[in-house]
mmCIF file of C-alpha atoms in Angstrom:
data_model
loop_
_atom_site.group_PDB
_atom_site.id
_atom_site.type_symbol
_atom_site.label_atom_id
_atom_site.label_comp_id
_atom_site.label_asym_id
_atom_site.label_seq_id
_atom_site.Cartn_x
_atom_site.Cartn_y
_atom_site.Cartn_z
ATOM 1 C CA MET A 174 15.863 53.439 17.611
ATOM 2 C CA LYS A 175 17.979 52.674 14.526
ATOM 3 C CA LYS A 176 17.710 48.926 15.222
ATOM 4 C CA LEU A 177 13.960 49.251 15.703
ATOM 5 C CA LEU A 178 13.553 51.035 12.362
ATOM 6 C CA LEU A 179 15.662 48.377 10.638
ATOM 7 C CA ALA A 180 13.557 45.633 12.191
ATOM 8 C CA LEU A 181 10.324 47.326 11.118
ATOM 9 C CA SER A 182 11.714 47.810 7.603
ATOM 10 C CA LEU A 183 12.643 44.116 7.415
ATOM 11 C CA LEU A 184 9.223 43.091 8.689
ATOM 12 C CA PHE A 185 7.520 45.275 6.063
ATOM 13 C CA ALA A 186 9.762 43.834 3.334
ATOM 14 C CA LEU A 187 8.873 40.292 4.391
ATOM 15 C CA PHE A 188 5.214 41.236 4.293
ATOM 16 C CA LEU A 189 5.578 42.534 0.737
ATOM 17 C CA ILE A 190 7.351 39.342 -0.332
ATOM 18 C CA SER A 191 4.639 37.116 1.155
ATOM 19 C CA CYS A 192 1.714 39.080 -0.233
ATOM 20 C CA GLY A 193 3.102 40.508 -3.473
ATOM 21 C CA SER A 194 3.881 44.056 -4.446
ATOM 22 C CA PRO A 195 1.065 46.537 -3.760
ATOM 23 C CA THR A 196 -0.533 48.592 -6.527
ATOM 24 C CA GLU A 197 -0.346 52.385 -6.401
ATOM 25 C CA THR A 198 -3.935 52.468 -5.174
ATOM 26 C CA GLU A 199 -3.154 50.010 -2.353
ATOM 27 C CA VAL A 200 -0.218 52.127 -1.199
ATOM 28 C CA GLY A 201 -2.288 55.258 -1.189
ATOM 29 C CA THR A 202 -5.198 53.775 0.756
ATOM 30 C CA SER A 203 -3.267 51.259 2.926
ATOM 31 C CA THR A 204 -5.675 48.533 1.713
ATOM 32 C CA LEU A 205 -4.462 44.985 2.429
ATOM 33 C CA CYS A 206 -5.363 41.926 0.311
ATOM 34 C CA GLU A 207 -8.234 40.004 1.912
ATOM 35 C CA HIS A 208 -7.521 36.792 -0.065
ATOM 36 C CA THR A 209 -11.090 36.497 -1.293
ATOM 37 C CA GLU A 210 -10.099 34.809 -4.575
ATOM 38 C CA LYS A 211 -8.437 31.549 -3.583
ATOM 39 C CA GLU A 212 -7.869 28.410 -5.622
ATOM 40 C CA GLN A 213 -6.737 24.927 -4.632
ATOM 41 C CA THR A 214 -3.145 24.487 -5.799
ATOM 42 C CA SER A 215 -2.181 21.175 -4.183
ATOM 43 C CA ARG A 216 -3.764 18.297 -2.312
ATOM 44 C CA THR A 217 -2.365 15.330 -0.391
ATOM 45 C CA GLU A 218 -4.951 12.742 0.573
ATOM 46 C CA ALA A 219 -5.133 11.541 4.163
ATOM 47 C CA LYS A 220 -4.019 7.994 4.919
ATOM 48 C CA PRO A 221 -5.039 5.676 7.752
ATOM 49 C CA LEU A 222 -2.294 6.966 10.043
ATOM 50 C CA ALA A 223 -1.134 10.120 8.268
ATOM 51 C CA GLU A 224 -2.817 13.490 7.865
ATOM 52 C CA GLY A 225 -3.424 14.931 4.436
ATOM 53 C CA SER A 226 -3.544 18.567 3.408
ATOM 54 C CA ILE A 227 -5.027 21.034 0.922
ATOM 55 C CA THR A 228 -3.133 24.162 -0.065
ATOM 56 C CA TYR A 229 -5.029 27.228 -1.281
ATOM 57 C CA THR A 230 -3.376 30.156 -3.056
ATOM 58 C CA CYS A 231 -4.748 33.683 -3.371
ATOM 59 C CA LYS A 232 -5.062 34.616 -7.052
ATOM 60 C CA ALA A 233 -4.548 38.280 -6.274
ATOM 61 C CA CYS A 234 -1.395 38.206 -4.175
ATOM 62 C CA GLY A 235 -0.037 34.629 -4.090
ATOM 63 C CA PHE A 236 -0.613 34.159 -0.358
ATOM 64 C CA THR A 237 -0.981 30.457 0.556
ATOM 65 C CA GLU A 238 -2.698 28.704 3.412
ATOM 66 C CA THR A 239 -2.950 25.017 4.239
ATOM 67 C CA GLU A 240 -5.929 23.069 5.537
ATOM 68 C CA ILE A 241 -5.204 19.800 7.367
ATOM 69 C CA ILE A 242 -7.230 16.680 6.481
ATOM 70 C CA PRO A 243 -7.386 14.347 9.520
ATOM 71 C CA ALA A 244 -6.050 10.805 9.207
ATOM 72 C CA THR A 245 -8.844 8.399 8.257
ATOM 73 C CA HIS A 246 -8.017 5.685 10.823
ATOM 74 C CA SER A 247 -9.769 3.365 8.367
ATOM 75 C CA ILE A 248 -8.563 0.813 5.799
ATOM 76 C CA LYS A 249 -9.813 -2.221 3.866
ATOM 77 C CA VAL A 250 -7.254 -4.783 2.685
ATOM 78 C CA LEU A 251 -7.816 -7.986 0.709
ATOM 79 C CA ALA A 252 -5.079 -10.607 0.302
ATOM 80 C CA ILE A 253 -5.288 -13.153 -2.534
ATOM 81 C CA GLY A 254 -2.863 -15.978 -1.878
ATOM 82 C CA ASN A 255 -2.290 -19.291 -0.113
ATOM 83 C CA SER A 256 -0.885 -20.395 3.243
ATOM 84 C CA PHE A 257 1.609 -17.532 3.083
ATOM 85 C CA SER A 258 -1.230 -15.000 2.984
ATOM 86 C CA VAL A 259 -2.814 -16.841 5.926
ATOM 87 C CA ASP A 260 0.438 -16.228 7.811
ATOM 88 C CA ALA A 261 0.544 -12.599 6.659
ATOM 89 C CA VAL A 262 -2.852 -11.679 8.137
ATOM 90 C CA ALA A 263 -2.634 -13.842 11.271
ATOM 91 C CA HIS A 264 -1.634 -10.947 13.539
ATOM 92 C CA LEU A 265 -2.804 -8.070 11.363
ATOM 93 C CA GLN A 266 -5.886 -7.346 13.479
ATOM 94 C CA GLY A 267 -3.780 -6.745 16.557
ATOM 95 C CA LEU A 268 -1.309 -4.627 14.628
ATOM 96 C CA MET A 269 -4.122 -2.501 13.200
ATOM 97 C CA LYS A 270 -5.576 -1.877 16.641
ATOM 98 C CA ALA A 271 -2.165 -1.147 18.190
ATOM 99 C CA ALA A 272 -1.408 1.336 15.413
ATOM 100 C CA GLY A 273 -4.633 3.216 16.078
ATOM 101 C CA VAL A 274 -6.697 2.098 13.071
ATOM 102 C CA LYS A 275 -10.232 2.291 14.404
ATOM 103 C CA ASP A 276 -12.177 0.919 11.453
ATOM 104 C CA PHE A 277 -10.673 -1.894 9.403
ATOM 105 C CA VAL A 278 -11.616 -4.834 7.213
ATOM 106 C CA ILE A 279 -9.045 -7.534 6.436
ATOM 107 C CA GLY A 280 -9.985 -10.129 3.863
ATOM 108 C CA ASN A 281 -7.991 -13.233 2.959
ATOM 109 C CA MET A 282 -8.756 -15.359 -0.096
ATOM 110 C CA SER A 283 -6.629 -18.488 0.044
ATOM 111 C CA VAL A 284 -6.186 -21.821 -1.684
ATOM 112 C CA GLY A 285 -3.377 -24.034 -0.408
ATOM 113 C CA GLY A 286 -0.361 -23.988 -2.743
ATOM 114 C CA CYS A 287 -2.091 -21.644 -5.184
ATOM 115 C CA SER A 288 0.115 -20.130 -7.900
ATOM 116 C CA LEU A 289 -0.487 -17.088 -10.089
ATOM 117 C CA ASP A 290 -1.474 -19.413 -12.930
ATOM 118 C CA LYS A 291 -4.099 -21.089 -10.728
ATOM 119 C CA HIS A 292 -5.429 -17.753 -9.446
ATOM 120 C CA TRP A 293 -5.853 -16.635 -13.042
ATOM 121 C CA GLY A 294 -7.607 -19.897 -13.883
ATOM 122 C CA TYR A 295 -10.037 -19.420 -10.980
ATOM 123 C CA ALA A 296 -10.611 -15.818 -12.051
ATOM 124 C CA GLN A 297 -11.661 -17.024 -15.497
ATOM 125 C CA SER A 298 -13.819 -19.938 -14.348
ATOM 126 C CA GLY A 299 -15.465 -18.256 -11.347
ATOM 127 C CA GLU A 300 -15.010 -21.464 -9.356
ATOM 128 C CA GLU A 301 -15.763 -21.196 -5.632
ATOM 129 C CA ALA A 302 -12.388 -22.634 -4.680
ATOM 130 C CA TYR A 303 -11.319 -20.104 -2.035
ATOM 131 C CA GLY A 304 -11.591 -20.033 1.695
ATOM 132 C CA TYR A 305 -12.628 -16.408 2.352
ATOM 133 C CA THR A 306 -11.923 -15.166 5.862
ATOM 134 C CA LYS A 307 -12.857 -11.622 6.822
ATOM 135 C CA TYR A 308 -11.726 -9.846 9.991
ATOM 136 C CA THR A 309 -13.271 -6.641 11.331
ATOM 137 C CA ASN A 310 -13.311 -4.785 14.633
ATOM 138 C CA SER A 311 -16.290 -6.891 15.657
ATOM 139 C CA GLY A 312 -14.961 -10.335 14.801
ATOM 140 C CA LYS A 313 -14.290 -12.914 12.097
ATOM 141 C CA THR A 314 -16.366 -14.654 9.436
ATOM 142 C CA SER A 315 -15.443 -17.438 7.003
ATOM 143 C CA LYS A 316 -17.025 -18.994 3.908
ATOM 144 C CA THR A 317 -16.170 -20.595 0.575
ATOM 145 C CA THR A 318 -16.514 -18.352 -2.477
ATOM 146 C CA ASN A 319 -14.949 -17.085 -5.705
ATOM 147 C CA LEU A 320 -12.778 -14.096 -6.593
ATOM 148 C CA ASP A 321 -15.643 -12.088 -8.098
ATOM 149 C CA THR A 322 -17.613 -12.219 -4.851
ATOM 150 C CA ALA A 323 -14.684 -11.248 -2.640
ATOM 151 C CA LEU A 324 -13.503 -8.406 -4.872
ATOM 152 C CA THR A 325 -16.973 -6.838 -4.883
ATOM 153 C CA ASP A 326 -17.743 -7.596 -1.233
ATOM 154 C CA GLU A 327 -16.065 -4.377 -0.044
ATOM 155 C CA ARG A 328 -14.691 -1.166 -1.508
ATOM 156 C CA TRP A 329 -11.143 -2.391 -0.927
ATOM 157 C CA ASP A 330 -8.370 0.196 -0.519
ATOM 158 C CA VAL A 331 -5.622 -2.355 -1.132
ATOM 159 C CA VAL A 332 -5.506 -5.774 -2.803
ATOM 160 C CA VAL A 333 -2.368 -7.835 -2.177
ATOM 161 C CA LEU A 334 -1.152 -10.501 -4.618
ATOM 162 C CA GLN A 335 1.579 -13.137 -4.252
ATOM 163 C CA GLN A 336 3.191 -16.118 -5.946
ATOM 164 C CA VAL A 337 3.271 -19.668 -4.583
ATOM 165 C CA SER A 338 6.453 -20.315 -2.607
ATOM 166 C CA ASN A 339 8.008 -23.048 -4.740
ATOM 167 C CA THR A 340 8.127 -20.902 -7.883
ATOM 168 C CA SER A 341 8.420 -17.496 -6.237
ATOM 169 C CA GLY A 342 12.040 -17.369 -7.372
ATOM 170 C CA VAL A 343 11.313 -18.526 -10.942
ATOM 171 C CA SER A 344 10.812 -15.464 -13.176
ATOM 172 C CA ALA A 345 9.125 -17.487 -15.918
ATOM 173 C CA SER A 346 6.261 -18.327 -13.528
ATOM 174 C CA TYR A 347 5.006 -14.715 -13.420
ATOM 175 C CA THR A 348 3.482 -14.615 -16.925
ATOM 176 C CA LYS A 349 -0.127 -14.401 -15.665
ATOM 177 C CA LEU A 350 0.523 -11.591 -13.180
ATOM 178 C CA GLU A 351 -0.535 -8.880 -15.636
ATOM 179 C CA ASN A 352 -3.763 -10.755 -16.404
ATOM 180 C CA LEU A 353 -4.574 -11.044 -12.716
ATOM 181 C CA ILE A 354 -3.816 -7.363 -12.122
ATOM 182 C CA ASP A 355 -6.201 -6.376 -14.915
ATOM 183 C CA PHE A 356 -8.905 -8.686 -13.544
ATOM 184 C CA VAL A 357 -8.612 -7.224 -10.032
ATOM 185 C CA SER A 358 -8.678 -3.657 -11.371
ATOM 186 C CA ASP A 359 -11.733 -4.330 -13.521
ATOM 187 C CA MET A 360 -13.664 -5.939 -10.664
ATOM 188 C CA SER A 361 -12.759 -3.336 -8.045
ATOM 189 C CA LEU A 362 -15.410 -0.950 -6.700
ATOM 190 C CA ASN A 363 -12.700 1.566 -5.797
ATOM 191 C CA PRO A 364 -11.219 3.676 -8.624
ATOM 192 C CA ASP A 365 -8.311 4.539 -6.317
ATOM 193 C CA LEU A 366 -7.482 0.905 -5.522
ATOM 194 C CA LYS A 367 -3.810 0.133 -4.867
ATOM 195 C CA ILE A 368 -2.513 -3.296 -5.864
ATOM 196 C CA MET A 369 0.478 -4.435 -3.841
ATOM 197 C CA TRP A 370 2.804 -7.423 -3.971
ATOM 198 C CA HIS A 371 3.545 -9.724 -1.037
ATOM 199 C CA MET A 372 7.120 -11.011 -1.306
ATOM 200 C CA THR A 373 7.257 -14.521 0.168
ATOM 201 C CA TRP A 374 10.243 -15.982 2.020
ATOM 202 C CA ALA A 375 12.717 -18.760 1.300
ATOM 203 C CA TYR A 376 12.450 -22.243 2.814
ATOM 204 C CA GLN A 377 14.422 -23.004 5.927
ATOM 205 C CA GLY A 378 17.804 -24.607 5.334
ATOM 206 C CA ASP A 379 16.767 -28.165 6.188
ATOM 207 C CA ALA A 380 13.514 -28.146 4.194
ATOM 208 C CA THR A 381 12.619 -31.475 2.578
ATOM 209 C CA LYS A 382 10.266 -30.154 -0.109
ATOM 210 C CA SER A 383 11.130 -31.446 -3.582
ATOM 211 C CA ALA A 384 10.824 -27.931 -5.038
ATOM 212 C CA PHE A 385 13.771 -26.849 -2.875
ATOM 213 C CA ALA A 386 16.031 -28.644 -5.388
ATOM 214 C CA THR A 387 15.243 -25.842 -7.847
ATOM 215 C CA TYR A 388 17.373 -23.650 -5.584
ATOM 216 C CA LYS A 389 20.088 -26.266 -4.919
ATOM 217 C CA ASN A 390 18.533 -26.891 -1.493
ATOM 218 C CA ASP A 391 20.111 -23.647 -0.328
ATOM 219 C CA GLN A 392 18.175 -20.979 1.562
ATOM 220 C CA MET A 393 20.218 -17.975 0.367
ATOM 221 C CA THR A 394 20.068 -19.177 -3.236
ATOM 222 C CA MET A 395 16.284 -19.303 -2.948
ATOM 223 C CA TYR A 396 16.065 -15.920 -1.236
ATOM 224 C CA ASN A 397 18.237 -14.251 -3.894
ATOM 225 C CA ALA A 398 16.135 -15.835 -6.645
ATOM 226 C CA ILE A 399 12.935 -14.500 -5.038
ATOM 227 C CA ALA A 400 14.433 -11.014 -4.694
ATOM 228 C CA ASP A 401 15.522 -11.068 -8.332
ATOM 229 C CA ALA A 402 12.089 -12.197 -9.547
ATOM 230 C CA VAL A 403 10.389 -9.444 -7.549
ATOM 231 C CA GLU A 404 12.728 -6.843 -8.998
ATOM 232 C CA THR A 405 12.402 -7.944 -12.630
ATOM 233 C CA GLN A 406 8.812 -9.223 -12.767
ATOM 234 C CA VAL A 407 6.955 -7.138 -10.164
ATOM 235 C CA LEU A 408 8.657 -3.802 -9.576
ATOM 236 C CA ALA A 409 8.879 -3.317 -13.323
ATOM 237 C CA LYS A 410 5.064 -3.043 -13.483
ATOM 238 C CA GLU A 411 3.649 0.444 -12.955
ATOM 239 C CA THR A 412 0.342 -1.100 -11.908
ATOM 240 C CA ILE A 413 1.948 -2.456 -8.710
ATOM 241 C CA ALA A 414 1.845 0.326 -6.119
ATOM 242 C CA ASP A 415 4.434 -1.199 -3.783
ATOM 243 C CA VAL A 416 6.058 -4.388 -2.507
ATOM 244 C CA ILE A 417 5.616 -5.709 1.036
ATOM 245 C CA PRO A 418 9.128 -7.159 1.625
ATOM 246 C CA SER A 419 8.179 -9.947 4.036
ATOM 247 C CA GLY A 420 10.747 -12.246 2.424
ATOM 248 C CA THR A 421 13.550 -9.817 3.213
ATOM 249 C CA ALA A 422 12.257 -9.197 6.745
ATOM 250 C CA VAL A 423 12.174 -12.933 7.493
ATOM 251 C CA GLN A 424 15.627 -13.455 5.996
ATOM 252 C CA ASN A 425 17.035 -10.629 8.113
ATOM 253 C CA LEU A 426 15.474 -12.106 11.246
ATOM 254 C CA ARG A 427 17.080 -15.465 10.450
ATOM 255 C CA THR A 428 20.479 -13.840 10.942
ATOM 256 C CA SER A 429 19.507 -12.903 14.517
ATOM 257 C CA TYR A 430 19.258 -15.089 17.614
ATOM 258 C CA LEU A 431 15.964 -16.446 16.212
ATOM 259 C CA GLY A 432 17.961 -18.552 13.771
ATOM 260 C CA ALA A 433 17.475 -19.898 10.243
ATOM 261 C CA THR A 434 14.416 -22.021 11.111
ATOM 262 C CA LEU A 435 12.127 -19.009 11.471
ATOM 263 C CA THR A 436 9.250 -20.390 9.414
ATOM 264 C CA ARG A 437 5.946 -22.246 9.617
ATOM 265 C CA ASP A 438 5.641 -23.857 6.197
#
């Protein structure tokens, strides 16, 4: 009996802690708080594969309850790049489906060998220089267009930017990144747009491209230069939501049985 009374006392104490101390009137009438005055105190938005939540708190007693927001299973991503962005989206449809994303749009705006400077030039001129490929659940479409058209074609959730491979490890080549970020933000139909950076990978060790000389024809020298440029020129910008570290992933894979020639370009 003593243990039972102690347990009941503890339970009552926990109840008081969770619902606040009762007033004298509440004690006398045994009236419990009905949580009729609630306010939203926190909110986490749902993501394509992650649930969100809303927390409500009772103004009268501090009691909280959480409402789950289901995962959206939907996302729209636009890449602005070159052959490296072509590689990046090549298998993205299959990955989206395998991950359980039911409604997706993947756009790729590419010009072969296009640098940040050239992207900015095309943004200013409006030239229809891009091959625009769009993938959805129902298939694929392609056409030639300009940045304005692609950026306003969908309410993109994410826009991904990148540098051309030969100067991706040259910090001085990133001077137009801020201009391009501002252009994308201004054109976007989505006020919650996230701009991300696609980190490209180093050339394979026996590459014959003339630009490889910039990195002493050494793969690790090029990789380290790319990593340094991303850290100093990209991560330093608050307007970049995150970095997709493809360059690091590829370099790590090159140390496996796949070998140092893991590349297409």
